[in-house]
Amino acid sequence: MMTTADHAAWMARALFVAERGRGRTNPNPLVGAVVVSPDGVVVGQGAHLVAGGPHAEVHALRVAGDGARGATLYCTLEPCCHIGRTGPCTERIIAAGIRRVVTAIEDPNPRVSGGGHARLRGAGIEVITGVCEDDAARQNAPFLTWITCDRPWTVVKTAVSADGYVGSSRLTSPRTDRWMHRQRAWIDAIAVGADTVLADDPHLTARGAWRPRPLTRVIVDWRGRVPATAAVYSTLSAGPVIMVGLDTVPATHRAALRSRGVDVELFESRRLAAVGAFLADRNVQSLLVEGGPALQQAWSGAGLVDVVQYIETPAVLGEGVPVAPALAHWVNGRTPTRMFGADRCVEGTWS
């Protein structure tokens, strides 16, 4: 008989398998599935690898074949019960002869939202939920935030000198840079403010890490100060670039950007919640706000931040732009969660 510890161990394996789809499943969630025989042998496993492709349960059941009959299916998210680009997984599970389904979290998608569990129970299948629930919620935080809050799950990342400044000087080590570009390789979008573009003229691309799909770049330039010749506006081959501005941005500037293929989106006010909702409508589930301090202060002040990554470096600048006050207050007294040589990264939920 399977114990609570057994369920947790198999679910941990399903969560591990789910990571195979990271950065490729948008707008779908990450999902992993493992099929375990009554005598405790894995007979099939799989992950959802790309939007529009087979779901994790389908992959796992195909591998299991006849071994699925009487087995237990572990799935990191409630199986779907509706027809989208693929058929409902609940019917595949029932037809395969699965005896028990163990899931981590319920799917908040209104088209599912408990319906998958109900369908399986109605077919006489035992359903156990909530196994490794917190781990699964962390893994799918972008999808869950997007569905329930109508905005992207948002990370604010800043690199700070030992004396509290950010700026155009190269602060972080090559090891830290590699980690940051790996993050850019799976995140949906990066946002920076006009001051950052004017000071650094960045490309905002993922370098040294493979990215399987386009990366959206968002330039928050309320007054239209960034020239159309900025480097980021020449990188559309890496993904779309969106200029966010007020509706008072001069028409000539809008036209210059649009002639380069930039998506110009204008708003009546600087209300960042409206920007978040706009990005959510564009299927941006995860957003990395990289700079600068003014934009990060505004984003945190609007209550739109989920995670902070505060990288402390040993460099001393002596002068420059101070880190956003909200982030300086947040990091006070916290201990590093990871080290990149001499660089110390403090990462945690925004509060």
Short mmCIF file of C-alpha atoms in Angstrom, two decimals:
data_model
loop_
_atom_site.label_atom_id
_atom_site.label_comp_id
_atom_site.label_asym_id
_atom_site.label_seq_id
_atom_site.Cartn_x
_atom_site.Cartn_y
_atom_site.Cartn_z
CA MET A 1 0.00 0.00 0.00
CA MET A 2 1.31 3.44 -0.95
CA THR A 3 2.13 5.76 1.96
CA THR A 4 2.07 9.55 2.17
CA ALA A 5 5.86 9.51 1.79
CA ASP A 6 5.54 7.36 -1.34
CA HIS A 7 3.08 9.82 -2.86
CA ALA A 8 5.41 12.74 -2.10
CA ALA A 9 8.40 10.93 -3.63
CA TRP A 10 6.60 10.12 -6.87
CA MET A 11 5.19 13.62 -7.10
CA ALA A 12 8.68 15.04 -6.65
CA ARG A 13 9.69 12.98 -9.68
CA ALA A 14 6.74 14.38 -11.66
CA LEU A 15 7.78 17.91 -10.72
CA PHE A 16 11.31 17.18 -11.88
CA VAL A 17 10.05 15.83 -15.20
CA ALA A 18 7.82 18.89 -15.68
CA GLU A 19 10.91 21.12 -15.84
CA ARG A 20 11.66 19.72 -19.31
CA GLY A 21 9.06 22.12 -20.67
CA ARG A 22 10.30 25.29 -18.98
CA GLY A 23 10.30 28.23 -21.35
CA ARG A 24 8.36 26.40 -24.05
CA THR A 25 4.78 25.77 -22.88
CA ASN A 26 3.36 29.32 -22.72
CA PRO A 27 0.43 29.98 -22.50
CA ASN A 28 0.06 26.53 -20.96
CA PRO A 29 1.45 25.54 -17.56
CA LEU A 30 4.38 23.27 -16.80
CA VAL A 31 3.09 19.76 -16.16
CA GLY A 32 4.80 16.48 -15.41
CA ALA A 33 3.23 13.02 -15.06
CA VAL A 34 4.48 9.67 -13.77
CA VAL A 35 2.68 6.32 -13.98
CA VAL A 36 3.53 3.88 -11.18
CA SER A 37 2.46 0.23 -11.16
CA PRO A 38 0.81 -1.35 -8.10
CA ASP A 39 4.16 -2.86 -7.10
CA GLY A 40 5.92 0.52 -7.18
CA VAL A 41 7.61 0.46 -10.59
CA VAL A 42 7.61 3.47 -12.93
CA VAL A 43 6.07 2.29 -16.20
CA GLY A 44 5.70 5.68 -17.88
CA GLN A 45 6.47 9.34 -17.48
CA GLY A 46 6.27 12.49 -19.54
CA ALA A 47 6.05 16.27 -19.60
CA HIS A 48 4.11 18.84 -21.54
CA LEU A 49 6.87 20.07 -23.85
CA VAL A 50 5.27 22.68 -26.10
CA ALA A 51 1.96 24.51 -26.37
CA GLY A 52 -0.32 22.67 -28.77
CA GLY A 53 1.55 19.40 -28.23
CA PRO A 54 0.46 16.38 -26.20
CA HIS A 55 -0.07 16.92 -22.50
CA ALA A 56 2.13 15.26 -19.89
CA GLU A 57 -0.48 12.62 -19.08
CA VAL A 58 -0.70 11.58 -22.73
CA HIS A 59 3.07 11.16 -23.00
CA ALA A 60 3.20 9.13 -19.77
CA LEU A 61 0.26 6.88 -20.73
CA ARG A 62 1.71 6.20 -24.19
CA VAL A 63 4.96 5.00 -22.63
CA ALA A 64 3.11 2.94 -20.02
CA GLY A 65 0.87 1.18 -22.54
CA ASP A 66 -0.90 -1.79 -20.95
CA GLY A 67 1.13 -1.16 -17.80
CA ALA A 68 -1.20 1.74 -16.99
CA ARG A 69 -4.07 -0.62 -16.14
CA GLY A 70 -4.52 -0.64 -12.37
CA ALA A 71 -1.65 1.82 -11.90
CA THR A 72 -1.42 5.20 -10.15
CA LEU A 73 -0.93 8.37 -12.17
CA TYR A 74 0.94 11.24 -10.49
CA CYS A 75 0.34 14.60 -12.12
CA THR A 76 1.58 18.00 -11.01
CA LEU A 77 -1.65 19.71 -12.14
CA GLU A 78 -5.27 18.62 -12.31
CA PRO A 79 -5.91 16.82 -15.65
CA CYS A 80 -7.91 18.81 -18.17
CA CYS A 81 -11.51 17.89 -18.92
CA HIS A 82 -12.19 20.17 -21.91
CA ILE A 83 -11.36 20.14 -25.60
CA GLY A 84 -8.71 22.70 -26.55
CA ARG A 85 -5.94 22.12 -29.05
CA THR A 86 -5.82 18.58 -27.69
CA GLY A 87 -8.51 16.29 -26.31
CA PRO A 88 -9.39 16.03 -22.59
CA CYS A 89 -6.80 14.10 -20.60
CA THR A 90 -9.45 12.79 -18.24
CA GLU A 91 -10.86 10.56 -20.99
CA ARG A 92 -7.40 9.20 -21.83
CA ILE A 93 -6.84 8.40 -18.17
CA ILE A 94 -10.18 6.61 -17.84
CA ALA A 95 -9.65 4.62 -21.03
CA ALA A 96 -6.16 3.57 -19.92
CA GLY A 97 -7.55 1.85 -16.83
CA ILE A 98 -5.75 4.01 -14.26
CA ARG A 99 -6.95 3.11 -10.74
CA ARG A 100 -5.78 6.16 -8.80
CA VAL A 101 -4.81 9.73 -9.74
CA VAL A 102 -2.67 11.84 -7.39
CA THR A 103 -2.33 15.55 -8.17
CA ALA A 104 -0.48 18.45 -6.61
CA ILE A 105 -2.77 21.39 -7.36
CA GLU A 106 -6.12 22.16 -8.91
CA ASP A 107 -6.05 23.93 -12.27
CA PRO A 108 -7.50 27.46 -11.77
CA ASN A 109 -8.35 27.72 -15.45
CA PRO A 110 -12.15 28.31 -15.46
CA ARG A 111 -12.51 25.58 -18.09
CA VAL A 112 -11.12 23.06 -15.58
CA SER A 113 -11.26 24.35 -11.98
CA GLY A 114 -12.07 21.07 -10.25
CA GLY A 115 -13.91 19.60 -13.21
CA GLY A 116 -11.07 17.22 -14.04
CA HIS A 117 -11.02 15.77 -10.55
CA ALA A 118 -14.82 15.48 -10.57
CA ARG A 119 -14.84 13.64 -13.90
CA LEU A 120 -12.28 11.11 -12.68
CA ARG A 121 -14.15 10.47 -9.42
CA GLY A 122 -17.35 10.08 -11.39
CA ALA A 123 -15.66 7.34 -13.40
CA GLY A 124 -14.78 5.47 -10.19
CA ILE A 125 -11.12 6.52 -10.04
CA GLU A 126 -9.68 7.36 -6.64
CA VAL A 127 -8.37 10.95 -6.59
CA ILE A 128 -5.90 12.34 -4.06
CA THR A 129 -5.02 16.04 -4.23
CA GLY A 130 -2.64 18.47 -2.55
CA VAL A 131 0.51 16.33 -2.63
CA CYS A 132 3.58 18.63 -2.81
CA GLU A 133 1.14 21.49 -3.33
CA ASP A 134 3.54 24.29 -2.38
CA ASP A 135 6.30 23.01 -4.66
CA ALA A 136 3.89 22.74 -7.58
CA ALA A 137 2.53 26.23 -6.95
CA ARG A 138 6.06 27.66 -6.98
CA GLN A 139 6.88 25.82 -10.20
CA ASN A 140 3.81 27.20 -11.94
CA ALA A 141 3.73 30.62 -10.27
CA PRO A 142 3.73 32.44 -13.66
CA PHE A 143 0.74 30.49 -14.96
CA LEU A 144 -1.19 30.72 -11.69
CA THR A 145 -0.60 34.48 -11.36
CA TRP A 146 -1.56 35.07 -14.99
CA ILE A 147 -4.82 33.13 -14.64
CA THR A 148 -5.91 34.44 -11.24
CA CYS A 149 -4.53 38.01 -11.19
CA ASP A 150 -4.67 39.05 -14.87
CA ARG A 151 -1.04 40.16 -14.82
CA PRO A 152 2.40 38.59 -15.25
CA TRP A 153 4.22 36.98 -12.36
CA THR A 154 6.90 39.62 -11.87
CA VAL A 155 10.52 39.44 -10.74
CA VAL A 156 12.46 42.60 -9.94
CA LYS A 157 16.21 42.09 -10.34
CA THR A 158 18.87 44.59 -9.40
CA ALA A 159 22.66 44.50 -9.11
CA VAL A 160 24.07 46.87 -6.48
CA SER A 161 27.57 48.04 -5.60
CA ALA A 162 28.91 47.67 -2.08
CA ASP A 163 28.12 51.35 -1.47
CA GLY A 164 24.52 51.10 -2.68
CA TYR A 165 24.62 52.28 -6.29
CA VAL A 166 23.44 50.87 -9.58
CA GLY A 167 24.62 52.17 -12.91
CA SER A 168 26.22 51.51 -16.26
CA SER A 169 29.45 50.21 -14.73
CA ARG A 170 29.89 46.46 -15.04
CA LEU A 171 29.12 45.27 -11.54
CA THR A 172 28.48 41.56 -11.76
CA SER A 173 30.90 38.71 -12.38
CA PRO A 174 30.83 36.47 -15.49
CA ARG A 175 29.37 33.72 -13.32
CA THR A 176 26.50 35.95 -12.25
CA ASP A 177 25.97 37.09 -15.83
CA ARG A 178 25.61 33.48 -17.00
CA TRP A 179 22.93 32.85 -14.37
CA MET A 180 21.07 36.02 -15.36
CA HIS A 181 21.11 35.12 -19.06
CA ARG A 182 19.83 31.63 -18.28
CA GLN A 183 16.91 33.32 -16.58
CA ARG A 184 16.36 35.49 -19.65
CA ALA A 185 16.26 32.26 -21.66
CA TRP A 186 12.96 31.13 -20.11
CA ILE A 187 11.23 34.32 -18.91
CA ASP A 188 8.47 35.66 -21.19
CA ALA A 189 9.42 39.33 -21.16
CA ILE A 190 11.94 41.89 -19.85
CA ALA A 191 10.97 45.44 -18.89
CA VAL A 192 13.26 48.43 -18.44
CA GLY A 193 12.72 52.14 -18.14
CA ALA A 194 13.80 54.92 -20.45
CA ASP A 195 16.69 55.99 -18.20
CA THR A 196 18.24 52.52 -18.40
CA VAL A 197 18.09 52.50 -22.19
CA LEU A 198 19.49 56.02 -22.44
CA ALA A 199 22.35 55.20 -20.05
CA ASP A 200 23.30 51.68 -21.20
CA ASP A 201 21.80 51.24 -24.69
CA PRO A 202 21.23 47.51 -23.99
CA HIS A 203 20.12 44.85 -26.46
CA LEU A 204 18.09 42.97 -23.81
CA THR A 205 18.64 39.57 -25.42
CA ALA A 206 19.52 36.18 -23.93
CA ARG A 207 23.18 35.49 -24.65
CA GLY A 208 25.10 32.29 -24.00
CA ALA A 209 21.87 30.41 -23.30
CA TRP A 210 19.50 28.76 -25.76
CA ARG A 211 16.04 30.31 -25.95
CA PRO A 212 13.44 28.24 -27.83
CA ARG A 213 10.99 31.08 -28.55
CA PRO A 214 10.96 34.87 -29.03
CA LEU A 215 11.68 37.13 -26.05
CA THR A 216 9.43 40.15 -25.55
CA ARG A 217 11.16 43.38 -24.51
CA VAL A 218 9.14 46.20 -22.93
CA ILE A 219 10.55 49.74 -22.88
CA VAL A 220 8.60 51.93 -20.46
CA ASP A 221 9.20 55.36 -21.99
CA TRP A 222 6.26 57.50 -20.91
CA ARG A 223 7.48 60.67 -22.64
CA GLY A 224 9.07 59.09 -25.71
CA ARG A 225 12.65 60.06 -24.83
CA VAL A 226 14.43 56.98 -26.20
CA PRO A 227 15.47 57.58 -29.83
CA ALA A 228 14.42 55.18 -32.56
CA THR A 229 18.12 54.43 -33.10
CA ALA A 230 18.45 52.69 -29.71
CA ALA A 231 20.10 49.27 -29.96
CA VAL A 232 17.11 47.39 -28.53
CA TYR A 233 14.94 48.63 -31.40
CA SER A 234 17.20 46.79 -33.86
CA THR A 235 16.78 43.37 -32.21
CA LEU A 236 13.34 42.35 -33.46
CA SER A 237 14.79 39.11 -34.79
CA ALA A 238 15.08 38.02 -31.13
CA GLY A 239 11.44 38.85 -30.40
CA PRO A 240 8.95 41.71 -30.26
CA VAL A 241 9.83 45.06 -28.73
CA ILE A 242 7.03 47.09 -27.14
CA MET A 243 7.36 50.78 -26.36
CA VAL A 244 4.96 51.79 -23.55
CA GLY A 245 4.23 55.50 -23.44
CA LEU A 246 1.62 58.11 -22.69
CA ASP A 247 -0.80 59.13 -25.41
CA THR A 248 0.99 62.49 -25.49
CA VAL A 249 4.11 60.98 -27.10
CA PRO A 250 4.69 62.96 -30.33
CA ALA A 251 3.18 61.39 -33.43
CA THR A 252 6.48 61.72 -35.29
CA HIS A 253 8.25 59.61 -32.66
CA ARG A 254 5.54 56.96 -32.74
CA ALA A 255 5.81 56.79 -36.53
CA ALA A 256 9.61 56.47 -36.38
CA LEU A 257 9.36 53.52 -34.00
CA ARG A 258 6.60 51.79 -35.92
CA SER A 259 8.61 52.12 -39.11
CA ARG A 260 11.25 49.95 -37.42
CA GLY A 261 8.67 47.33 -36.44
CA VAL A 262 8.31 48.43 -32.81
CA ASP A 263 4.91 47.89 -31.20
CA VAL A 264 3.92 51.28 -29.74
CA GLU A 265 1.31 51.04 -26.99
CA LEU A 266 -0.04 54.26 -25.51
CA PHE A 267 -1.85 54.78 -22.20
CA GLU A 268 -3.79 57.67 -20.69
CA SER A 269 -1.82 57.56 -17.43
CA ARG A 270 1.24 55.94 -15.84
CA ARG A 271 -0.89 53.27 -14.17
CA LEU A 272 1.31 50.19 -14.28
CA ALA A 273 -1.60 47.87 -13.45
CA ALA A 274 -2.99 48.72 -16.90
CA VAL A 275 0.38 47.83 -18.44
CA GLY A 276 0.35 44.52 -16.56
CA ALA A 277 -3.14 43.72 -17.82
CA PHE A 278 -2.10 44.60 -21.37
CA LEU A 279 0.89 42.24 -21.14
CA ALA A 280 -1.30 39.49 -19.70
CA ASP A 281 -3.59 39.85 -22.72
CA ARG A 282 -0.47 39.29 -24.85
CA ASN A 283 0.12 35.96 -23.02
CA VAL A 284 3.05 37.36 -21.04
CA GLN A 285 2.94 35.19 -17.93
CA SER A 286 6.35 36.07 -16.50
CA LEU A 287 8.10 39.43 -16.47
CA LEU A 288 11.60 40.45 -15.39
CA VAL A 289 11.89 44.12 -14.41
CA GLU A 290 15.62 44.73 -14.77
CA GLY A 291 15.89 48.49 -14.39
CA GLY A 292 16.21 51.14 -13.50
CA PRO A 293 15.52 52.15 -9.90
CA ALA A 294 12.68 54.53 -10.78
CA LEU A 295 10.76 51.87 -12.69
CA GLN A 296 11.44 49.26 -10.01
CA GLN A 297 10.25 51.64 -7.32
CA ALA A 298 7.06 52.33 -9.29
CA TRP A 299 6.42 48.64 -10.00
CA SER A 300 6.83 47.65 -6.36
CA GLY A 301 4.77 50.63 -5.22
CA ALA A 302 1.93 49.48 -7.47
CA GLY A 303 1.85 46.10 -5.72
CA LEU A 304 2.78 44.21 -8.89
CA VAL A 305 5.98 42.47 -7.71
CA ASP A 306 6.15 38.81 -6.68
CA VAL A 307 9.87 38.07 -6.30
CA VAL A 308 12.97 40.18 -5.71
CA GLN A 309 16.49 39.23 -6.80
CA TYR A 310 18.94 41.58 -5.10
CA ILE A 311 22.55 40.98 -6.16
CA GLU A 312 25.18 42.53 -3.90
CA THR A 313 28.61 42.97 -5.50
CA PRO A 314 31.95 43.94 -3.93
CA ALA A 315 32.47 46.79 -6.43
CA VAL A 316 32.65 50.32 -5.02
CA LEU A 317 31.38 53.04 -7.35
CA GLY A 318 31.60 56.08 -5.10
CA GLU A 319 28.76 57.74 -6.97
CA GLY A 320 25.89 56.90 -9.28
CA VAL A 321 22.19 56.18 -9.11
CA PRO A 322 21.03 54.83 -5.72
CA VAL A 323 19.18 51.54 -5.63
CA ALA A 324 15.38 51.85 -5.42
CA PRO A 325 14.48 52.72 -1.79
CA ALA A 326 11.82 49.99 -1.66
CA LEU A 327 14.40 47.34 -2.59
CA ALA A 328 16.99 48.70 -0.15
CA HIS A 329 14.37 48.45 2.59
CA TRP A 330 13.33 44.96 1.49
CA VAL A 331 16.86 43.52 1.57
CA ASN A 332 17.74 44.97 4.97
CA GLY A 333 18.64 42.13 7.34
CA ARG A 334 18.12 39.32 4.82
CA THR A 335 20.76 36.69 4.19
CA PRO A 336 21.98 35.58 0.73
CA THR A 337 20.20 32.60 -0.77
CA ARG A 338 22.89 31.87 -3.39
CA MET A 339 26.46 32.91 -4.12
CA PHE A 340 28.16 33.55 -7.45
CA GLY A 341 31.78 33.84 -6.37
CA ALA A 342 32.03 37.19 -4.60
CA ASP A 343 28.52 38.23 -5.71
CA ARG A 344 25.79 37.59 -3.17
CA CYS A 345 22.20 37.08 -4.36
CA VAL A 346 19.34 37.64 -1.95
CA GLU A 347 16.21 36.17 -3.50
CA GLY A 348 12.77 36.01 -1.95
CA THR A 349 9.11 36.85 -2.21
CA TRP A 350 8.15 40.51 -2.18
CA SER A 351 6.60 41.63 1.09
#
